[in-house]
């Protein structure tokens, strides 16, 4: 198996807690394998509340995200866009490219191309643009780090594993996280504000159980008690071998 020169993984998702829910167990596995891990959210989660103003909730949620990342020695970043207003436009692409330039990831996780919330879809486009282009010298004024180039790109499951029309997504890659799920759930539990918000907005009082159930359902595909599923971007210019499967299957 060939491993990239930079063993640097970046989770590039929309909101604080998306990483823990969608790829947290795989990030734990990568950290355990010695990879440098970064978790970036497009927004600070400024609308994830029914009681606080946007500044207080943003402060609380970025601290929750930082604490969760620290549990696996990961670095947390935020693009400081706004919930519900994430767009694929020139300024936001530039922010994403600069972030990629600083991190120099060789492995990227982002949202499914079709997902229940449009912030997720826009972030997926941003990740695709930044991953394809960040290694081009003229695309950013930031210095180009050694090893920069088109990374492995994986789309996480959409929420509940279904697209916006209700169709189940067929993954290319299913990663066993049964040994990492406890830590994943501990990371998720750092997002205390969201347990309350979900209860108020969705009427769900089972923040951790929802994730546990989804991971168990994905685990059934490979005979594991818990798994996370991905679709790999294998098109032109991207590395097409399934590095996650090679490392962890
Ligand atoms: Zn989200």
mmCIF file with all atom_site columns, N, CA and C and ligand atoms in Angstrom, residues 13-18 22 61 111 115-117 119-120 159, ligand 1:
data_model
loop_
_atom_site.group_PDB
_atom_site.id
_atom_site.type_symbol
_atom_site.label_atom_id
_atom_site.label_alt_id
_atom_site.label_comp_id
_atom_site.label_asym_id
_atom_site.label_entity_id
_atom_site.label_seq_id
_atom_site.pdbx_PDB_ins_code
_atom_site.Cartn_x
_atom_site.Cartn_y
_atom_site.Cartn_z
_atom_site.occupancy
_atom_site.B_iso_or_equiv
_atom_site.pdbx_formal_charge
_atom_site.auth_seq_id
_atom_site.auth_comp_id
_atom_site.auth_asym_id
_atom_site.auth_atom_id
_atom_site.pdbx_PDB_model_num
ATOM   1  N  N   . UNK A 1 13  ? -16.556 19.938 6.968  1.00 0.00 ? 13  UNK A N   1
ATOM   2  C  CA  . UNK A 1 13  ? -18.007 19.767 7.017  1.00 0.00 ? 13  UNK A CA  1
ATOM   3  C  C   . UNK A 1 13  ? -18.670 21.076 7.438  1.00 0.00 ? 13  UNK A C   1
ATOM   4  N  N   . UNK A 1 14  ? -19.988 21.109 7.444  1.00 0.00 ? 14  UNK A N   1
ATOM   5  C  CA  . UNK A 1 14  ? -20.685 22.388 7.594  1.00 0.00 ? 14  UNK A CA  1
ATOM   6  C  C   . UNK A 1 14  ? -20.726 22.896 9.036  1.00 0.00 ? 14  UNK A C   1
ATOM   7  N  N   . UNK A 1 15  ? -21.172 22.046 9.946  1.00 0.00 ? 15  UNK A N   1
ATOM   8  C  CA  . UNK A 1 15  ? -21.525 22.535 11.290 1.00 0.00 ? 15  UNK A CA  1
ATOM   9  C  C   . UNK A 1 15  ? -20.749 21.791 12.382 1.00 0.00 ? 15  UNK A C   1
ATOM   10 N  N   . UNK A 1 16  ? -20.552 22.462 13.521 1.00 0.00 ? 16  UNK A N   1
ATOM   11 C  CA  . UNK A 1 16  ? -19.968 21.751 14.654 1.00 0.00 ? 16  UNK A CA  1
ATOM   12 C  C   . UNK A 1 16  ? -20.857 20.544 14.999 1.00 0.00 ? 16  UNK A C   1
ATOM   13 N  N   . UNK A 1 17  ? -20.291 19.438 15.167 1.00 0.00 ? 17  UNK A N   1
ATOM   14 C  CA  . UNK A 1 17  ? -20.819 18.093 15.478 1.00 0.00 ? 17  UNK A CA  1
ATOM   15 C  C   . UNK A 1 17  ? -21.014 17.216 14.231 1.00 0.00 ? 17  UNK A C   1
ATOM   16 N  N   . UNK A 1 18  ? -21.015 17.789 13.025 1.00 0.00 ? 18  UNK A N   1
ATOM   17 C  CA  . UNK A 1 18  ? -21.136 16.948 11.827 1.00 0.00 ? 18  UNK A CA  1
ATOM   18 C  C   . UNK A 1 18  ? -19.980 15.946 11.739 1.00 0.00 ? 18  UNK A C   1
ATOM   19 N  N   . UNK A 1 22  ? -20.555 11.957 11.564 1.00 0.00 ? 22  UNK A N   1
ATOM   20 C  CA  . UNK A 1 22  ? -20.450 11.333 10.240 1.00 0.00 ? 22  UNK A CA  1
ATOM   21 C  C   . UNK A 1 22  ? -19.141 10.582 9.997  1.00 0.00 ? 22  UNK A C   1
ATOM   22 N  N   . UNK A 1 61  ? -20.417 26.716 20.896 1.00 0.00 ? 61  UNK A N   1
ATOM   23 C  CA  . UNK A 1 61  ? -20.258 25.569 19.993 1.00 0.00 ? 61  UNK A CA  1
ATOM   24 C  C   . UNK A 1 61  ? -18.840 25.422 19.470 1.00 0.00 ? 61  UNK A C   1
ATOM   25 N  N   . UNK A 1 111 ? -19.182 16.446 3.022  1.00 0.00 ? 111 UNK A N   1
ATOM   26 C  CA  . UNK A 1 111 ? -20.563 15.978 2.984  1.00 0.00 ? 111 UNK A CA  1
ATOM   27 C  C   . UNK A 1 111 ? -20.878 15.286 1.666  1.00 0.00 ? 111 UNK A C   1
ATOM   28 N  N   . UNK A 1 115 ? -27.709 16.103 0.175  1.00 0.00 ? 115 UNK A N   1
ATOM   29 C  CA  . UNK A 1 115 ? -27.982 15.870 1.590  1.00 0.00 ? 115 UNK A CA  1
ATOM   30 C  C   . UNK A 1 115 ? -29.203 16.694 1.989  1.00 0.00 ? 115 UNK A C   1
ATOM   31 N  N   . UNK A 1 116 ? -29.700 16.448 3.194  1.00 0.00 ? 116 UNK A N   1
ATOM   32 C  CA  . UNK A 1 116 ? -30.971 17.060 3.587  1.00 0.00 ? 116 UNK A CA  1
ATOM   33 C  C   . UNK A 1 116 ? -30.895 18.574 3.697  1.00 0.00 ? 116 UNK A C   1
ATOM   34 N  N   . UNK A 1 117 ? -29.694 19.111 3.971  1.00 0.00 ? 117 UNK A N   1
ATOM   35 C  CA  . UNK A 1 117 ? -29.583 20.540 4.181  1.00 0.00 ? 117 UNK A CA  1
ATOM   36 C  C   . UNK A 1 117 ? -28.609 21.138 3.169  1.00 0.00 ? 117 UNK A C   1
ATOM   37 N  N   . UNK A 1 119 ? -26.659 23.718 3.244  1.00 0.00 ? 119 UNK A N   1
ATOM   38 C  CA  . UNK A 1 119 ? -25.312 24.026 3.742  1.00 0.00 ? 119 UNK A CA  1
ATOM   39 C  C   . UNK A 1 119 ? -24.373 22.852 3.469  1.00 0.00 ? 119 UNK A C   1
ATOM   40 N  N   . UNK A 1 120 ? -24.891 21.634 3.672  1.00 0.00 ? 120 UNK A N   1
ATOM   41 C  CA  . UNK A 1 120 ? -24.053 20.450 3.467  1.00 0.00 ? 120 UNK A CA  1
ATOM   42 C  C   . UNK A 1 120 ? -23.641 20.337 2.001  1.00 0.00 ? 120 UNK A C   1
ATOM   43 N  N   . UNK A 1 159 ? -27.173 12.577 6.185  1.00 0.00 ? 159 UNK A N   1
ATOM   44 C  CA  . UNK A 1 159 ? -27.841 12.273 7.449  1.00 0.00 ? 159 UNK A CA  1
ATOM   45 C  C   . UNK A 1 159 ? -28.879 11.162 7.223  1.00 0.00 ? 159 UNK A C   1
HETATM 46 ZN ZN1 . LIG B 2 .   ? -24.692 19.892 9.551  1.00 0.00 ? 1   LIG B ZN1 1
#
